[in-house]
PDB file of C-alpha atoms in Angstrom:
ATOM      1  CA  GLY R   1       6.512  15.823  -3.206  1.00  0.00           C
ATOM      2  CA  ALA R   2       6.826  12.040  -2.368  1.00  0.00           C
ATOM      3  CA  VAL R   3       6.847  10.633  -5.788  1.00  0.00           C
ATOM      4  CA  VAL R   4       7.607   6.964  -6.567  1.00  0.00           C
ATOM      5  CA  SER R   5       8.091   5.671  -9.988  1.00  0.00           C
ATOM      6  CA  GLN R   6       8.133   2.117 -11.315  1.00  0.00           C
ATOM      7  CA  HIS R   7       9.509   0.836 -14.620  1.00  0.00           C
ATOM      8  CA  PRO R   8       8.228  -0.924 -16.636  1.00  0.00           C
ATOM      9  CA  SER R   9       4.487  -0.242 -16.147  1.00  0.00           C
ATOM     10  CA  ARG R  10       3.753  -3.380 -18.124  1.00  0.00           C
ATOM     11  CA  VAL R  11       5.671  -6.349 -19.209  1.00  0.00           C
ATOM     12  CA  ILE R  12       4.866  -9.475 -21.051  1.00  0.00           C
ATOM     13  CA  CYS R  13       7.497 -12.282 -21.177  1.00  0.00           C
ATOM     14  CA  LYS R  14       7.874 -15.833 -22.043  1.00  0.00           C
ATOM     15  CA  SER R  15       7.984 -18.579 -19.284  1.00  0.00           C
ATOM     16  CA  GLY R  16      11.446 -19.409 -17.958  1.00  0.00           C
ATOM     17  CA  THR R  17      12.704 -15.682 -18.634  1.00  0.00           C
ATOM     18  CA  SER R  18      13.666 -13.163 -15.858  1.00  0.00           C
ATOM     19  CA  VAL R  19      12.145  -9.743 -15.436  1.00  0.00           C
ATOM     20  CA  LYS R  20      13.594  -6.667 -13.553  1.00  0.00           C
ATOM     21  CA  ILE R  21      11.361  -4.121 -12.125  1.00  0.00           C
ATOM     22  CA  GLU R  22      12.749  -0.844 -10.888  1.00  0.00           C
ATOM     23  CA  CYS R  23      11.396   1.343  -8.132  1.00  0.00           C
ATOM     24  CA  ARG R  24      12.667   4.806  -7.684  1.00  0.00           C
ATOM     25  CA  SER R  25      11.980   7.559  -5.179  1.00  0.00           C
ATOM     26  CA  LEU R  26      12.159  10.822  -7.283  1.00  0.00           C
ATOM     27  CA  ASP R  27      12.225  13.564  -4.626  1.00  0.00           C
ATOM     28  CA  PHE R  28      13.123  11.847  -1.345  1.00  0.00           C
ATOM     29  CA  GLN R  29      15.731   9.343  -0.023  1.00  0.00           C
ATOM     30  CA  ALA R  30      14.177   6.015   1.037  1.00  0.00           C
ATOM     31  CA  THR R  31      16.290   3.762   3.377  1.00  0.00           C
ATOM     32  CA  THR R  32      13.261   1.246   3.094  1.00  0.00           C
ATOM     33  CA  MET R  33      11.187   0.297   0.119  1.00  0.00           C
ATOM     34  CA  PHE R  34       8.655  -2.448   0.111  1.00  0.00           C
ATOM     35  CA  TRP R  35       7.515  -4.796  -2.591  1.00  0.00           C
ATOM     36  CA  TYR R  36       3.788  -6.087  -2.802  1.00  0.00           C
ATOM     37  CA  ARG R  37       1.831  -8.413  -5.163  1.00  0.00           C
ATOM     38  CA  GLN R  38      -1.761  -8.151  -5.904  1.00  0.00           C
ATOM     39  CA  PHE R  39      -3.766 -10.674  -7.665  1.00  0.00           C
ATOM     40  CA  PRO R  40      -7.046  -9.556  -9.386  1.00  0.00           C
ATOM     41  CA  LYS R  41      -9.757  -8.671  -6.757  1.00  0.00           C
ATOM     42  CA  GLN R  42      -7.545  -9.531  -3.968  1.00  0.00           C
ATOM     43  CA  SER R  43      -5.710  -7.758  -1.217  1.00  0.00           C
ATOM     44  CA  LEU R  44      -2.268  -6.297  -1.298  1.00  0.00           C
ATOM     45  CA  MET R  45       0.337  -8.862  -0.169  1.00  0.00           C
ATOM     46  CA  LEU R  46       3.752  -7.725   1.193  1.00  0.00           C
ATOM     47  CA  MET R  47       6.416  -9.684  -0.333  1.00  0.00           C
ATOM     48  CA  ALA R  48       9.553  -8.186   1.016  1.00  0.00           C
ATOM     49  CA  THR R  49      11.014  -5.203   2.748  1.00  0.00           C
ATOM     50  CA  SER R  50      14.075  -3.923   1.155  1.00  0.00           C
ATOM     51  CA  ASN R  51      16.671  -1.933   3.183  1.00  0.00           C
ATOM     52  CA  GLU R  52      19.416   0.124   1.493  1.00  0.00           C
ATOM     53  CA  GLY R  53      22.729  -1.545   1.677  1.00  0.00           C
ATOM     54  CA  SER R  54      21.470  -4.748   3.427  1.00  0.00           C
ATOM     55  CA  LYS R  55      19.601  -8.056   2.475  1.00  0.00           C
ATOM     56  CA  ALA R  56      15.951  -7.821   1.939  1.00  0.00           C
ATOM     57  CA  THR R  57      13.558  -9.393   4.528  1.00  0.00           C
ATOM     58  CA  TYR R  58      11.104 -11.650   2.902  1.00  0.00           C
ATOM     59  CA  GLU R  59       7.692 -12.559   4.127  1.00  0.00           C
ATOM     60  CA  GLN R  60       6.807 -16.132   4.944  1.00  0.00           C
ATOM     61  CA  GLY R  61       6.058 -18.125   1.761  1.00  0.00           C
ATOM     62  CA  VAL R  62       7.966 -15.734  -0.633  1.00  0.00           C
ATOM     63  CA  GLU R  63      10.976 -17.503  -2.208  1.00  0.00           C
ATOM     64  CA  LYS R  64      13.850 -15.267  -1.931  1.00  0.00           C
ATOM     65  CA  ASP R  65      15.829 -17.082  -4.764  1.00  0.00           C
ATOM     66  CA  LYS R  66      12.864 -16.457  -7.090  1.00  0.00           C
ATOM     67  CA  PHE R  67      12.248 -12.958  -6.293  1.00  0.00           C
ATOM     68  CA  LEU R  68      15.681 -11.246  -6.109  1.00  0.00           C
ATOM     69  CA  ILE R  69      15.674  -7.732  -4.454  1.00  0.00           C
ATOM     70  CA  ASN R  70      18.572  -5.372  -4.597  1.00  0.00           C
ATOM     71  CA  HIS R  71      18.439  -1.818  -2.890  1.00  0.00           C
ATOM     72  CA  ALA R  72      21.760  -0.380  -3.896  1.00  0.00           C
ATOM     73  CA  SER R  73      21.000   3.339  -3.347  1.00  0.00           C
ATOM     74  CA  LEU R  74      18.706   5.555  -1.298  1.00  0.00           C
ATOM     75  CA  THR R  75      16.576   5.995  -4.232  1.00  0.00           C
ATOM     76  CA  LEU R  76      16.553   2.688  -6.159  1.00  0.00           C
ATOM     77  CA  SER R  77      15.421  -0.787  -5.395  1.00  0.00           C
ATOM     78  CA  THR R  78      15.017  -3.615  -8.012  1.00  0.00           C
ATOM     79  CA  LEU R  79      12.887  -6.684  -8.012  1.00  0.00           C
ATOM     80  CA  THR R  80      13.901  -9.442 -10.286  1.00  0.00           C
ATOM     81  CA  VAL R  81      11.461 -12.245 -10.959  1.00  0.00           C
ATOM     82  CA  THR R  82      13.706 -15.065 -11.989  1.00  0.00           C
ATOM     83  CA  SER R  83      12.667 -18.017 -14.314  1.00  0.00           C
ATOM     84  CA  ALA R  84       8.993 -16.384 -14.385  1.00  0.00           C
ATOM     85  CA  HIS R  85       6.168 -18.845 -14.748  1.00  0.00           C
ATOM     86  CA  PRO R  86       2.442 -18.002 -15.696  1.00  0.00           C
ATOM     87  CA  GLU R  87       1.588 -18.244 -12.030  1.00  0.00           C
ATOM     88  CA  ASP R  88       3.900 -15.314 -11.463  1.00  0.00           C
ATOM     89  CA  SER R  89       1.488 -13.060 -13.561  1.00  0.00           C
ATOM     90  CA  SER R  90       0.253 -10.287 -11.173  1.00  0.00           C
ATOM     91  CA  PHE R  91       0.359  -6.685 -10.407  1.00  0.00           C
ATOM     92  CA  TYR R  92       3.776  -5.801  -8.559  1.00  0.00           C
ATOM     93  CA  ILE R  93       3.717  -2.664  -6.661  1.00  0.00           C
ATOM     94  CA  CYS R  94       6.575  -0.952  -4.689  1.00  0.00           C
ATOM     95  CA  SER R  95       6.281   1.585  -2.159  1.00  0.00           C
ATOM     96  CA  ALA R  96       8.978   3.742  -0.403  1.00  0.00           C
ATOM     97  CA  ARG R  97       9.356   5.416   3.103  1.00  0.00           C
ATOM     98  CA  ASP R  98      11.012   8.710   3.563  1.00  0.00           C
ATOM     99  CA  LEU R  99      13.936   8.182   5.893  1.00  0.00           C
ATOM    100  CA  ARG R 100      13.088  11.555   7.615  1.00  0.00           C
ATOM    101  CA  ASP R 101       9.422  10.288   8.369  1.00  0.00           C
ATOM    102  CA  PRO R 102       9.178   8.831  11.834  1.00  0.00           C
ATOM    103  CA  MET R 103       5.429   7.804  11.313  1.00  0.00           C
ATOM    104  CA  ASN R 104       6.604   5.508   8.377  1.00  0.00           C
ATOM    105  CA  THR R 105       4.325   6.835   5.614  1.00  0.00           C
ATOM    106  CA  GLN R 106       4.476   4.780   2.546  1.00  0.00           C
ATOM    107  CA  TYR R 107       4.306   6.178  -0.968  1.00  0.00           C
ATOM    108  CA  PHE R 108       3.331   3.813  -3.678  1.00  0.00           C
ATOM    109  CA  GLY R 109       4.719   3.551  -7.148  1.00  0.00           C
ATOM    110  CA  PRO R 110       2.090   3.096 -10.022  1.00  0.00           C
ATOM    111  CA  GLY R 111       2.713  -0.651 -10.299  1.00  0.00           C
ATOM    112  CA  THR R 112       4.048  -3.030 -12.969  1.00  0.00           C
ATOM    113  CA  ARG R 113       1.618  -5.572 -14.484  1.00  0.00           C
ATOM    114  CA  LEU R 114       3.399  -8.749 -15.323  1.00  0.00           C
ATOM    115  CA  THR R 115       2.084 -11.223 -17.768  1.00  0.00           C
ATOM    116  CA  VAL R 116       4.099 -14.396 -18.247  1.00  0.00           C
ATOM    117  CA  LEU R 117       3.052 -16.589 -21.177  1.00  0.00           C
TER     118      LEU R 117
ATOM    119  CA  GLN B   1      -0.665 -11.311  15.283  1.00  0.00           C
ATOM    120  CA  LYS B   2      -1.376  -7.852  14.095  1.00  0.00           C
ATOM    121  CA  GLU B   3      -4.747  -7.433  12.411  1.00  0.00           C
ATOM    122  CA  VAL B   4      -6.526  -4.652  10.669  1.00  0.00           C
ATOM    123  CA  GLU B   5     -10.216  -5.315  10.062  1.00  0.00           C
ATOM    124  CA  GLN B   6     -12.328  -3.640   7.436  1.00  0.00           C
ATOM    125  CA  ASN B   7     -15.922  -4.394   6.093  1.00  0.00           C
ATOM    126  CA  SER B   8     -15.356  -5.531   2.459  1.00  0.00           C
ATOM    127  CA  GLY B   9     -18.482  -3.770   1.285  1.00  0.00           C
ATOM    128  CA  PRO B  10     -19.517  -2.653  -1.220  1.00  0.00           C
ATOM    129  CA  LEU B  11     -20.811   0.384   0.647  1.00  0.00           C
ATOM    130  CA  SER B  12     -23.182   2.199  -1.646  1.00  0.00           C
ATOM    131  CA  VAL B  13     -24.097   5.647  -1.113  1.00  0.00           C
ATOM    132  CA  PRO B  14     -25.845   8.289  -3.402  1.00  0.00           C
ATOM    133  CA  GLU B  15     -23.985  11.273  -4.809  1.00  0.00           C
ATOM    134  CA  GLY B  16     -23.738  14.134  -2.418  1.00  0.00           C
ATOM    135  CA  ALA B  17     -24.146  11.992   0.575  1.00  0.00           C
ATOM    136  CA  ILE B  18     -21.578  11.200   3.442  1.00  0.00           C
ATOM    137  CA  ALA B  19     -19.743   7.973   3.007  1.00  0.00           C
ATOM    138  CA  SER B  20     -18.302   6.591   6.291  1.00  0.00           C
ATOM    139  CA  LEU B  21     -15.654   3.965   6.264  1.00  0.00           C
ATOM    140  CA  ASN B  22     -14.377   2.070   9.438  1.00  0.00           C
ATOM    141  CA  CYS B  23     -11.468   0.146  10.397  1.00  0.00           C
ATOM    142  CA  THR B  24     -10.484  -1.479  13.576  1.00  0.00           C
ATOM    143  CA  TYR B  25      -6.916  -2.792  14.451  1.00  0.00           C
ATOM    144  CA  SER B  26      -5.756  -5.349  17.156  1.00  0.00           C
ATOM    145  CA  ASP B  27      -2.381  -3.825  18.154  1.00  0.00           C
ATOM    146  CA  ARG B  28      -3.051  -1.471  21.022  1.00  0.00           C
ATOM    147  CA  GLY B  29       0.591   0.015  20.642  1.00  0.00           C
ATOM    148  CA  SER B  30      -0.180   1.248  17.096  1.00  0.00           C
ATOM    149  CA  GLN B  31       0.928   4.731  16.425  1.00  0.00           C
ATOM    150  CA  SER B  32       0.220   5.852  12.961  1.00  0.00           C
ATOM    151  CA  PHE B  33      -2.842   5.249  10.702  1.00  0.00           C
ATOM    152  CA  PHE B  34      -3.263   5.698   7.050  1.00  0.00           C
ATOM    153  CA  TRP B  35      -6.093   5.778   4.641  1.00  0.00           C
ATOM    154  CA  TYR B  36      -5.188   4.904   0.794  1.00  0.00           C
ATOM    155  CA  ARG B  37      -7.529   4.945  -2.088  1.00  0.00           C
ATOM    156  CA  GLN B  38      -7.173   2.267  -4.823  1.00  0.00           C
ATOM    157  CA  TYR B  39      -8.928   2.573  -8.062  1.00  0.00           C
ATOM    158  CA  SER B  40      -9.461  -0.645  -9.976  1.00  0.00           C
ATOM    159  CA  GLY B  41      -6.200  -1.650 -11.757  1.00  0.00           C
ATOM    160  CA  LYS B  42      -4.099   1.072 -10.132  1.00  0.00           C
ATOM    161  CA  SER B  43      -1.854   1.176  -7.147  1.00  0.00           C
ATOM    162  CA  PRO B  44      -2.876   2.819  -3.780  1.00  0.00           C
ATOM    163  CA  GLU B  45      -2.542   6.423  -3.206  1.00  0.00           C
ATOM    164  CA  LEU B  46      -2.330   8.166   0.014  1.00  0.00           C
ATOM    165  CA  ILE B  47      -5.447  10.058   1.156  1.00  0.00           C
ATOM    166  CA  MET B  48      -4.877  10.965   4.820  1.00  0.00           C
ATOM    167  CA  PHE B  49      -2.759   9.986   7.892  1.00  0.00           C
ATOM    168  CA  ILE B  50      -3.707  10.433  11.360  1.00  0.00           C
ATOM    169  CA  TYR B  51      -1.463  10.082  14.717  1.00  0.00           C
ATOM    170  CA  SER B  52      -3.511  11.691  17.393  1.00  0.00           C
ATOM    171  CA  ASN B  53      -6.901  10.898  18.903  1.00  0.00           C
ATOM    172  CA  GLY B  54      -9.702  12.952  17.375  1.00  0.00           C
ATOM    173  CA  ASP B  55     -10.458  14.249  14.040  1.00  0.00           C
ATOM    174  CA  LYS B  56      -8.304  15.473  11.071  1.00  0.00           C
ATOM    175  CA  GLU B  57      -9.934  17.270   8.223  1.00  0.00           C
ATOM    176  CA  ASP B  58      -8.530  17.679   4.694  1.00  0.00           C
ATOM    177  CA  GLY B  59     -10.787  19.053   2.087  1.00  0.00           C
ATOM    178  CA  ARG B  60     -13.917  16.629   1.827  1.00  0.00           C
ATOM    179  CA  PHE B  61     -12.105  13.990   3.869  1.00  0.00           C
ATOM    180  CA  THR B  62     -12.085  13.714   7.649  1.00  0.00           C
ATOM    181  CA  ALA B  63     -10.165  10.870   9.419  1.00  0.00           C
ATOM    182  CA  GLN B  64     -11.223   9.963  12.891  1.00  0.00           C
ATOM    183  CA  LEU B  65      -9.036   8.175  15.420  1.00  0.00           C
ATOM    184  CA  ASN B  66      -9.979   6.618  18.775  1.00  0.00           C
ATOM    185  CA  LYS B  67      -7.069   4.721  20.322  1.00  0.00           C
ATOM    186  CA  ALA B  68      -9.020   3.661  23.338  1.00  0.00           C
ATOM    187  CA  SER B  69     -11.514   1.762  21.092  1.00  0.00           C
ATOM    188  CA  GLN B  70      -8.767   0.983  18.553  1.00  0.00           C
ATOM    189  CA  TYR B  71     -10.804   2.196  15.618  1.00  0.00           C
ATOM    190  CA  VAL B  72     -10.182   4.661  12.771  1.00  0.00           C
ATOM    191  CA  SER B  73     -12.620   5.949  10.355  1.00  0.00           C
ATOM    192  CA  LEU B  74     -12.741   8.026   7.148  1.00  0.00           C
ATOM    193  CA  LEU B  75     -15.719  10.297   6.441  1.00  0.00           C
ATOM    194  CA  ILE B  76     -16.063  11.476   2.694  1.00  0.00           C
ATOM    195  CA  ARG B  77     -18.461  14.381   2.534  1.00  0.00           C
ATOM    196  CA  ASP B  78     -20.269  15.322  -0.753  1.00  0.00           C
ATOM    197  CA  SER B  79     -19.496  11.842  -1.959  1.00  0.00           C
ATOM    198  CA  GLN B  80     -18.756  11.903  -5.986  1.00  0.00           C
ATOM    199  CA  PRO B  81     -18.893   9.154  -8.360  1.00  0.00           C
ATOM    200  CA  SER B  82     -15.343   9.690  -8.784  1.00  0.00           C
ATOM    201  CA  ASP B  83     -14.764   8.548  -5.178  1.00  0.00           C
ATOM    202  CA  SER B  84     -15.884   5.059  -6.132  1.00  0.00           C
ATOM    203  CA  ALA B  85     -12.825   2.975  -5.234  1.00  0.00           C
ATOM    204  CA  THR B  86     -11.445   0.634  -2.714  1.00  0.00           C
ATOM    205  CA  TYR B  87     -10.328   2.332   0.516  1.00  0.00           C
ATOM    206  CA  LEU B  88      -7.471   0.731   2.473  1.00  0.00           C
ATOM    207  CA  CYS B  89      -6.765   1.356   6.178  1.00  0.00           C
ATOM    208  CA  ALA B  90      -3.248   0.747   7.121  1.00  0.00           C
ATOM    209  CA  VAL B  91      -1.690   0.772  10.605  1.00  0.00           C
ATOM    210  CA  ASN B  92       1.958   1.226  11.772  1.00  0.00           C
ATOM    211  CA  MET B  93       3.180  -0.117  15.161  1.00  0.00           C
ATOM    212  CA  GLY B  94       5.982   2.532  15.425  1.00  0.00           C
ATOM    213  CA  GLY B  95       8.956   1.736  17.589  1.00  0.00           C
ATOM    214  CA  GLY B  96      11.239   1.059  14.661  1.00  0.00           C
ATOM    215  CA  TYR B  97       8.904  -1.185  12.794  1.00  0.00           C
ATOM    216  CA  SER B  98       8.633   0.269   9.346  1.00  0.00           C
ATOM    217  CA  THR B  99       5.908  -1.870   7.855  1.00  0.00           C
ATOM    218  CA  LEU B 100       2.308  -1.159   7.650  1.00  0.00           C
ATOM    219  CA  THR B 101      -0.488  -3.630   8.212  1.00  0.00           C
ATOM    220  CA  PHE B 102      -3.119  -3.167   5.749  1.00  0.00           C
ATOM    221  CA  GLY B 103      -6.769  -4.140   5.862  1.00  0.00           C
ATOM    222  CA  LYS B 104      -8.457  -5.885   2.978  1.00  0.00           C
ATOM    223  CA  GLY B 105     -10.142  -2.698   2.029  1.00  0.00           C
ATOM    224  CA  THR B 106     -13.682  -1.441   1.733  1.00  0.00           C
ATOM    225  CA  MET B 107     -15.132  -0.963  -1.753  1.00  0.00           C
ATOM    226  CA  LEU B 108     -17.300   2.294  -2.041  1.00  0.00           C
ATOM    227  CA  LEU B 109     -19.740   2.843  -4.774  1.00  0.00           C
ATOM    228  CA  VAL B 110     -21.120   6.380  -5.271  1.00  0.00           C
ATOM    229  CA  SER B 111     -24.082   6.449  -7.522  1.00  0.00           C
ATOM    230  CA  PRO B 112     -25.098   9.382  -9.659  1.00  0.00           C
TER     231      PRO B 112
END
């Protein structure tokens, strides 16, 4: 149980294009999903908290107009990196929390490696 | 500011030994505690969670929680080279807060 998928697993795009990453909870409903970014040999950095049916809450320093988050259903959240630039190249990881879990366990997706040329 | 502290390591242990990973947290009101393992280039995977003071065992892994001292630890018995990874400690405040505060992780190296 508690499986989270992400798609795509890897994407290479040209500078200036937009990239959409999907995060799905496969066997549970997730009112809350989280988006993280991780640069090589660095810690996980929380970018935003995504709540189903409402606007995402972004961490300080994360541009909400650049990283668009949509959480339209209890099993799907999407992150769109708009007008991507080489400095956006990173490992993007989502996690999801089962709405029935009072202890807020997060289950991570496998991640999406973004390379912007 | 909520903080979770871990020694970055690397912690080197020989195969078959016990690896002991430690974590301290600043928020005394924290309610749930998690250990994740992250292999290089992969996303974190949940190993264990603990909510109550004391020990919790799952196979070769034992999580220990001491709320009075504000530390949580993970023991790995009979360490294997495949256990070599970065171990992340994460803490949740509870009380309606759904986010986890992560430590920076401890790198564990198990030598054959």
